[in-house]
Amino acid sequence: MNKVLEQLQNTIVEFDLDNVADVMNKTILAIPDPLQILNQALLPAMNIVGQRFNDQEYFLPELLAAATAMNQAMEILKPHLQKVPSSGPKCKIVIGSVWGDMHDIGKNIVKILLQAANVEVIDLGKNVPPEKFVQTIQEHNPQFLGLSALLTTTMLEMKSVIQALVQANLRSKVKILIGGAPVTAEYAQEIHADYYCAQALDAVKIVQDALEK
């Protein structure tokens, strides 16, 4: 790997927040192709972080710190990416923590990773009622909807969102991803969601795979 890209990757993996901006700016000066920086340093860095999380070498604080480092790098890279003609299908996702759930750490990590993968994210925040999801889908016509819940009680609201989409004749227009600590693949099947995300990186892979198909 190019030494400059390797340094940037290590900065993200090791969540060196004090030096992310400096390393990112130096990388842009050395490598004029922003897609190369994204695909050969930033995304692989988050793959490493995700693997370390799976292997229990990293835990939630480290995952969040790495996501923060990634976000800082992406903010610097975004203006350069916007100058590059899009080379793939446009993709848009609406995400939010369901009604009654005030937790958004996991959702925010998913947002950062999706944006890094050049996906347009409409983030409704936390404590989002079903009708807000319906209204946003009507207005923005996304291909995907991501629902997050951290509590067993609020997890039940995911079913309410899907039912609201059915009533509004919108269910067939979006693929629905659900995730969060209490959520299971069985529950996703029970409420007729399309995908279950065990971890944040799953959302990126699901969206990318769905677009390729």
PDB file of C-alpha atoms in Angstrom:
ATOM      1  CA  MET A   1       0.000   0.000   0.000  1.00  0.00           C
ATOM      2  CA  ASN A   2       1.068   3.580  -0.685  1.00  0.00           C
ATOM      3  CA  LYS A   3       2.710   4.903   2.504  1.00  0.00           C
ATOM      4  CA  VAL A   4       0.540   8.017   2.546  1.00  0.00           C
ATOM      5  CA  LEU A   5      -2.643   5.951   2.308  1.00  0.00           C
ATOM      6  CA  GLU A   6      -1.333   3.548   4.917  1.00  0.00           C
ATOM      7  CA  GLN A   7      -0.717   6.410   7.326  1.00  0.00           C
ATOM      8  CA  LEU A   8      -4.246   7.714   6.795  1.00  0.00           C
ATOM      9  CA  GLN A   9      -5.703   4.248   7.296  1.00  0.00           C
ATOM     10  CA  ASN A  10      -3.775   3.791  10.536  1.00  0.00           C
ATOM     11  CA  THR A  11      -4.926   7.206  11.755  1.00  0.00           C
ATOM     12  CA  ILE A  12      -8.548   6.071  11.419  1.00  0.00           C
ATOM     13  CA  VAL A  13      -8.007   2.575  12.818  1.00  0.00           C
ATOM     14  CA  GLU A  14      -6.176   3.978  15.827  1.00  0.00           C
ATOM     15  CA  PHE A  15      -8.682   6.873  16.103  1.00  0.00           C
ATOM     16  CA  ASP A  16      -5.900   9.473  16.307  1.00  0.00           C
ATOM     17  CA  LEU A  17      -8.315  12.402  16.498  1.00  0.00           C
ATOM     18  CA  ASP A  18      -5.576  14.963  17.098  1.00  0.00           C
ATOM     19  CA  ASN A  19      -3.921  14.234  13.749  1.00  0.00           C
ATOM     20  CA  VAL A  20      -6.745  13.148  11.430  1.00  0.00           C
ATOM     21  CA  ALA A  21      -7.186  16.534   9.773  1.00  0.00           C
ATOM     22  CA  ASP A  22      -3.459  17.051   9.222  1.00  0.00           C
ATOM     23  CA  VAL A  23      -2.949  13.556   7.768  1.00  0.00           C
ATOM     24  CA  MET A  24      -6.051  13.886   5.597  1.00  0.00           C
ATOM     25  CA  ASN A  25      -4.887  17.205   4.128  1.00  0.00           C
ATOM     26  CA  LYS A  26      -1.424  15.790   3.417  1.00  0.00           C
ATOM     27  CA  THR A  27      -3.013  12.778   1.711  1.00  0.00           C
ATOM     28  CA  ILE A  28      -5.099  15.000  -0.569  1.00  0.00           C
ATOM     29  CA  LEU A  29      -1.974  16.917  -1.587  1.00  0.00           C
ATOM     30  CA  ALA A  30      -0.114  13.704  -2.344  1.00  0.00           C
ATOM     31  CA  ILE A  31      -2.962  11.820  -4.047  1.00  0.00           C
ATOM     32  CA  PRO A  32      -5.226  13.853  -6.341  1.00  0.00           C
ATOM     33  CA  ASP A  33      -7.858  11.118  -6.794  1.00  0.00           C
ATOM     34  CA  PRO A  34     -10.389  11.325  -3.917  1.00  0.00           C
ATOM     35  CA  LEU A  35     -11.944   7.990  -4.876  1.00  0.00           C
ATOM     36  CA  GLN A  36      -8.561   6.321  -4.429  1.00  0.00           C
ATOM     37  CA  ILE A  37      -8.307   7.820  -0.955  1.00  0.00           C
ATOM     38  CA  LEU A  38     -11.809   6.647  -0.120  1.00  0.00           C
ATOM     39  CA  ASN A  39     -11.521   3.140  -1.524  1.00  0.00           C
ATOM     40  CA  GLN A  40      -7.928   2.353  -0.585  1.00  0.00           C
ATOM     41  CA  ALA A  41      -7.643   3.982   2.834  1.00  0.00           C
ATOM     42  CA  LEU A  42     -10.862   5.109   4.496  1.00  0.00           C
ATOM     43  CA  LEU A  43     -13.223   2.232   3.719  1.00  0.00           C
ATOM     44  CA  PRO A  44     -10.566  -0.445   4.399  1.00  0.00           C
ATOM     45  CA  ALA A  45      -9.845   1.312   7.708  1.00  0.00           C
ATOM     46  CA  MET A  46     -13.459   0.905   8.811  1.00  0.00           C
ATOM     47  CA  ASN A  47     -13.414  -2.717   7.681  1.00  0.00           C
ATOM     48  CA  ILE A  48     -10.459  -3.284  10.003  1.00  0.00           C
ATOM     49  CA  VAL A  49     -12.277  -1.506  12.829  1.00  0.00           C
ATOM     50  CA  GLY A  50     -15.381  -3.609  12.214  1.00  0.00           C
ATOM     51  CA  GLN A  51     -13.345  -6.817  12.281  1.00  0.00           C
ATOM     52  CA  ARG A  52     -11.665  -5.805  15.528  1.00  0.00           C
ATOM     53  CA  PHE A  53     -15.096  -5.076  16.981  1.00  0.00           C
ATOM     54  CA  ASN A  54     -16.304  -8.537  15.906  1.00  0.00           C
ATOM     55  CA  ASP A  55     -13.194 -10.110  17.440  1.00  0.00           C
ATOM     56  CA  GLN A  56     -13.808  -8.165  20.681  1.00  0.00           C
ATOM     57  CA  GLU A  57     -10.499  -6.359  20.361  1.00  0.00           C
ATOM     58  CA  TYR A  58     -12.489  -3.130  20.118  1.00  0.00           C
ATOM     59  CA  PHE A  59     -15.660  -2.253  21.994  1.00  0.00           C
ATOM     60  CA  LEU A  60     -18.291   0.458  21.558  1.00  0.00           C
ATOM     61  CA  PRO A  61     -16.065   3.372  22.767  1.00  0.00           C
ATOM     62  CA  GLU A  62     -13.348   2.423  20.261  1.00  0.00           C
ATOM     63  CA  LEU A  63     -15.911   1.920  17.499  1.00  0.00           C
ATOM     64  CA  LEU A  64     -17.409   5.332  18.156  1.00  0.00           C
ATOM     65  CA  ALA A  65     -13.969   6.991  18.304  1.00  0.00           C
ATOM     66  CA  ALA A  66     -12.991   5.436  14.975  1.00  0.00           C
ATOM     67  CA  ALA A  67     -16.284   6.573  13.454  1.00  0.00           C
ATOM     68  CA  THR A  68     -15.588  10.096  14.715  1.00  0.00           C
ATOM     69  CA  ALA A  69     -12.149  10.013  13.091  1.00  0.00           C
ATOM     70  CA  MET A  70     -13.753   8.777   9.874  1.00  0.00           C
ATOM     71  CA  ASN A  71     -16.281  11.604  10.006  1.00  0.00           C
ATOM     72  CA  GLN A  72     -13.526  14.209  10.398  1.00  0.00           C
ATOM     73  CA  ALA A  73     -11.668  12.783   7.416  1.00  0.00           C
ATOM     74  CA  MET A  74     -14.819  12.645   5.298  1.00  0.00           C
ATOM     75  CA  GLU A  75     -15.678  16.269   6.008  1.00  0.00           C
ATOM     76  CA  ILE A  76     -12.348  17.246   4.460  1.00  0.00           C
ATOM     77  CA  LEU A  77     -12.676  14.824   1.544  1.00  0.00           C
ATOM     78  CA  LYS A  78     -16.323  15.587   0.666  1.00  0.00           C
ATOM     79  CA  PRO A  79     -15.708  18.745  -1.405  1.00  0.00           C
ATOM     80  CA  HIS A  80     -13.212  16.792  -3.517  1.00  0.00           C
ATOM     81  CA  LEU A  81     -15.581  13.845  -3.948  1.00  0.00           C
ATOM     82  CA  GLN A  82     -18.351  16.168  -5.103  1.00  0.00           C
ATOM     83  CA  LYS A  83     -16.195  17.198  -8.076  1.00  0.00           C
ATOM     84  CA  VAL A  84     -15.965  13.594  -9.267  1.00  0.00           C
ATOM     85  CA  PRO A  85     -18.692  12.504 -11.718  1.00  0.00           C
ATOM     86  CA  SER A  86     -20.844   9.779 -10.199  1.00  0.00           C
ATOM     87  CA  SER A  87     -19.834   6.365 -11.484  1.00  0.00           C
ATOM     88  CA  GLY A  88     -22.749   4.339 -10.181  1.00  0.00           C
ATOM     89  CA  PRO A  89     -26.461   4.368  -9.484  1.00  0.00           C
ATOM     90  CA  LYS A  90     -27.737   7.107  -7.231  1.00  0.00           C
ATOM     91  CA  CYS A  91     -28.671   5.746  -3.830  1.00  0.00           C
ATOM     92  CA  LYS A  92     -30.626   7.330  -1.015  1.00  0.00           C
ATOM     93  CA  ILE A  93     -31.557   6.051   2.441  1.00  0.00           C
ATOM     94  CA  VAL A  94     -33.735   7.472   5.212  1.00  0.00           C
ATOM     95  CA  ILE A  95     -32.610   6.487   8.723  1.00  0.00           C
ATOM     96  CA  GLY A  96     -33.827   7.146  12.236  1.00  0.00           C
ATOM     97  CA  SER A  97     -34.262   5.762  15.742  1.00  0.00           C
ATOM     98  CA  VAL A  98     -37.898   4.760  16.185  1.00  0.00           C
ATOM     99  CA  TRP A  99     -40.510   6.460  18.357  1.00  0.00           C
ATOM    100  CA  GLY A 100     -39.675   6.353  22.070  1.00  0.00           C
ATOM    101  CA  ASP A 101     -36.004   5.569  21.545  1.00  0.00           C
ATOM    102  CA  MET A 102     -33.596   8.362  22.461  1.00  0.00           C
ATOM    103  CA  HIS A 103     -30.434   6.435  21.580  1.00  0.00           C
ATOM    104  CA  ASP A 104     -28.583   7.289  18.394  1.00  0.00           C
ATOM    105  CA  ILE A 105     -24.926   6.234  18.733  1.00  0.00           C
ATOM    106  CA  GLY A 106     -25.368   3.164  16.554  1.00  0.00           C
ATOM    107  CA  LYS A 107     -27.456   5.063  14.030  1.00  0.00           C
ATOM    108  CA  ASN A 108     -24.840   7.803  13.813  1.00  0.00           C
ATOM    109  CA  ILE A 109     -22.102   5.276  13.111  1.00  0.00           C
ATOM    110  CA  VAL A 110     -24.228   3.761  10.333  1.00  0.00           C
ATOM    111  CA  LYS A 111     -24.760   7.244   8.903  1.00  0.00           C
ATOM    112  CA  ILE A 112     -21.031   7.988   8.796  1.00  0.00           C
ATOM    113  CA  LEU A 113     -20.233   4.670   7.121  1.00  0.00           C
ATOM    114  CA  LEU A 114     -22.979   5.047   4.514  1.00  0.00           C
ATOM    115  CA  GLN A 115     -21.892   8.586   3.678  1.00  0.00           C
ATOM    116  CA  ALA A 116     -18.327   7.348   3.338  1.00  0.00           C
ATOM    117  CA  ALA A 117     -19.631   4.824   0.808  1.00  0.00           C
ATOM    118  CA  ASN A 118     -21.127   7.699  -1.212  1.00  0.00           C
ATOM    119  CA  VAL A 119     -24.713   7.016  -0.157  1.00  0.00           C
ATOM    120  CA  GLU A 120     -27.029   9.980   0.389  1.00  0.00           C
ATOM    121  CA  VAL A 121     -28.363   9.770   3.947  1.00  0.00           C
ATOM    122  CA  ILE A 122     -31.465  11.552   5.230  1.00  0.00           C
ATOM    123  CA  ASP A 123     -31.137  11.320   9.003  1.00  0.00           C
ATOM    124  CA  LEU A 124     -34.361  11.930  10.928  1.00  0.00           C
ATOM    125  CA  GLY A 125     -32.597  11.655  14.285  1.00  0.00           C
ATOM    126  CA  LYS A 126     -34.091   9.894  17.286  1.00  0.00           C
ATOM    127  CA  ASN A 127     -37.593   9.408  18.715  1.00  0.00           C
ATOM    128  CA  VAL A 128     -39.097   9.447  15.200  1.00  0.00           C
ATOM    129  CA  PRO A 129     -42.852   8.686  14.915  1.00  0.00           C
ATOM    130  CA  PRO A 130     -44.104   6.394  12.122  1.00  0.00           C
ATOM    131  CA  GLU A 131     -45.861   9.237  10.312  1.00  0.00           C
ATOM    132  CA  LYS A 132     -42.550  11.119  10.013  1.00  0.00           C
ATOM    133  CA  PHE A 133     -40.953   8.156   8.271  1.00  0.00           C
ATOM    134  CA  VAL A 134     -43.949   7.949   5.937  1.00  0.00           C
ATOM    135  CA  GLN A 135     -43.843  11.673   5.157  1.00  0.00           C
ATOM    136  CA  THR A 136     -40.099  11.629   4.458  1.00  0.00           C
ATOM    137  CA  ILE A 137     -40.363   8.640   2.133  1.00  0.00           C
ATOM    138  CA  GLN A 138     -43.173  10.348   0.244  1.00  0.00           C
ATOM    139  CA  GLU A 139     -41.072  13.495  -0.136  1.00  0.00           C
ATOM    140  CA  HIS A 140     -37.670  11.997  -0.968  1.00  0.00           C
ATOM    141  CA  ASN A 141     -38.464   8.636  -2.606  1.00  0.00           C
ATOM    142  CA  PRO A 142     -35.442   6.749  -1.168  1.00  0.00           C
ATOM    143  CA  GLN A 143     -34.511   3.217  -2.130  1.00  0.00           C
ATOM    144  CA  PHE A 144     -33.855   2.220   1.488  1.00  0.00           C
ATOM    145  CA  LEU A 145     -35.161   2.846   5.009  1.00  0.00           C
ATOM    146  CA  GLY A 146     -33.051   2.136   8.086  1.00  0.00           C
ATOM    147  CA  LEU A 147     -34.723   1.721  11.490  1.00  0.00           C
ATOM    148  CA  SER A 148     -32.760   1.629  14.752  1.00  0.00           C
ATOM    149  CA  ALA A 149     -33.781   0.685  18.298  1.00  0.00           C
ATOM    150  CA  LEU A 150     -31.751   0.033  21.438  1.00  0.00           C
ATOM    151  CA  LEU A 151     -34.559  -1.087  23.743  1.00  0.00           C
ATOM    152  CA  THR A 152     -36.827  -4.119  23.607  1.00  0.00           C
ATOM    153  CA  THR A 153     -39.841  -1.879  24.211  1.00  0.00           C
ATOM    154  CA  THR A 154     -39.051   0.550  21.401  1.00  0.00           C
ATOM    155  CA  MET A 155     -38.098  -2.276  19.053  1.00  0.00           C
ATOM    156  CA  LEU A 156     -41.816  -2.955  18.719  1.00  0.00           C
ATOM    157  CA  GLU A 157     -42.204   0.447  17.039  1.00  0.00           C
ATOM    158  CA  MET A 158     -40.383  -0.917  14.001  1.00  0.00           C
ATOM    159  CA  LYS A 159     -43.473  -2.979  13.265  1.00  0.00           C
ATOM    160  CA  SER A 160     -45.607   0.173  13.588  1.00  0.00           C
ATOM    161  CA  VAL A 161     -43.468   1.946  10.976  1.00  0.00           C
ATOM    162  CA  ILE A 162     -43.821  -0.935   8.530  1.00  0.00           C
ATOM    163  CA  GLN A 163     -47.563  -1.071   9.081  1.00  0.00           C
ATOM    164  CA  ALA A 164     -47.788   2.680   8.457  1.00  0.00           C
ATOM    165  CA  LEU A 165     -45.907   2.234   5.179  1.00  0.00           C
ATOM    166  CA  VAL A 166     -48.296  -0.528   4.144  1.00  0.00           C
ATOM    167  CA  GLN A 167     -51.295   1.699   4.869  1.00  0.00           C
ATOM    168  CA  ALA A 168     -49.732   4.516   2.826  1.00  0.00           C
ATOM    169  CA  ASN A 169     -49.048   2.133  -0.100  1.00  0.00           C
ATOM    170  CA  LEU A 170     -45.306   2.783   0.228  1.00  0.00           C
ATOM    171  CA  ARG A 171     -44.041  -0.535   1.531  1.00  0.00           C
ATOM    172  CA  SER A 172     -43.120  -1.926  -1.871  1.00  0.00           C
ATOM    173  CA  LYS A 173     -41.133   1.203  -2.743  1.00  0.00           C
ATOM    174  CA  VAL A 174     -38.387   0.807  -0.113  1.00  0.00           C
ATOM    175  CA  LYS A 175     -36.131  -1.909   1.203  1.00  0.00           C
ATOM    176  CA  ILE A 176     -36.142  -1.846   4.993  1.00  0.00           C
ATOM    177  CA  LEU A 177     -33.062  -2.463   7.153  1.00  0.00           C
ATOM    178  CA  ILE A 178     -33.407  -2.837  10.927  1.00  0.00           C
ATOM    179  CA  GLY A 179     -30.785  -3.049  13.649  1.00  0.00           C
ATOM    180  CA  GLY A 180     -29.948  -2.371  17.270  1.00  0.00           C
ATOM    181  CA  ALA A 181     -28.979  -4.294  20.396  1.00  0.00           C
ATOM    182  CA  PRO A 182     -32.277  -6.184  20.984  1.00  0.00           C
ATOM    183  CA  VAL A 183     -33.063  -6.760  17.308  1.00  0.00           C
ATOM    184  CA  THR A 184     -32.653 -10.224  15.795  1.00  0.00           C
ATOM    185  CA  ALA A 185     -32.872 -11.790  12.357  1.00  0.00           C
ATOM    186  CA  GLU A 186     -35.971 -13.623  13.560  1.00  0.00           C
ATOM    187  CA  TYR A 187     -37.663 -10.363  14.522  1.00  0.00           C
ATOM    188  CA  ALA A 188     -36.807  -8.855  11.128  1.00  0.00           C
ATOM    189  CA  GLN A 189     -38.508 -11.818   9.479  1.00  0.00           C
ATOM    190  CA  GLU A 190     -41.495 -11.578  11.833  1.00  0.00           C
ATOM    191  CA  ILE A 191     -42.241  -7.945  10.981  1.00  0.00           C
ATOM    192  CA  HIS A 192     -41.414  -8.412   7.290  1.00  0.00           C
ATOM    193  CA  ALA A 193     -38.355  -6.182   7.196  1.00  0.00           C
ATOM    194  CA  ASP A 194     -36.061  -6.886   4.254  1.00  0.00           C
ATOM    195  CA  TYR A 195     -32.733  -7.001   6.073  1.00  0.00           C
ATOM    196  CA  TYR A 196     -31.293  -7.421   9.554  1.00  0.00           C
ATOM    197  CA  CYS A 197     -28.058  -5.586  10.413  1.00  0.00           C
ATOM    198  CA  ALA A 198     -26.082  -7.196  13.214  1.00  0.00           C
ATOM    199  CA  GLN A 199     -23.497  -4.399  13.038  1.00  0.00           C
ATOM    200  CA  ALA A 200     -23.059  -1.012  11.404  1.00  0.00           C
ATOM    201  CA  LEU A 201     -20.931  -2.258   8.521  1.00  0.00           C
ATOM    202  CA  ASP A 202     -23.709  -4.677   7.528  1.00  0.00           C
ATOM    203  CA  ALA A 203     -25.829  -1.738   6.398  1.00  0.00           C
ATOM    204  CA  VAL A 204     -23.164  -0.585   3.940  1.00  0.00           C
ATOM    205  CA  LYS A 205     -22.687  -4.090   2.521  1.00  0.00           C
ATOM    206  CA  ILE A 206     -26.447  -4.639   2.170  1.00  0.00           C
ATOM    207  CA  VAL A 207     -26.973  -1.369   0.328  1.00  0.00           C
ATOM    208  CA  GLN A 208     -24.007  -1.911  -1.967  1.00  0.00           C
ATOM    209  CA  ASP A 209     -24.991  -5.525  -2.734  1.00  0.00           C
ATOM    210  CA  ALA A 210     -28.612  -4.558  -3.402  1.00  0.00           C
ATOM    211  CA  LEU A 211     -27.531  -1.876  -5.862  1.00  0.00           C
ATOM    212  CA  GLU A 212     -25.224  -4.278  -7.702  1.00  0.00           C
ATOM    213  CA  LYS A 213     -28.100  -6.716  -8.145  1.00  0.00           C
TER     214      LYS A 213
END
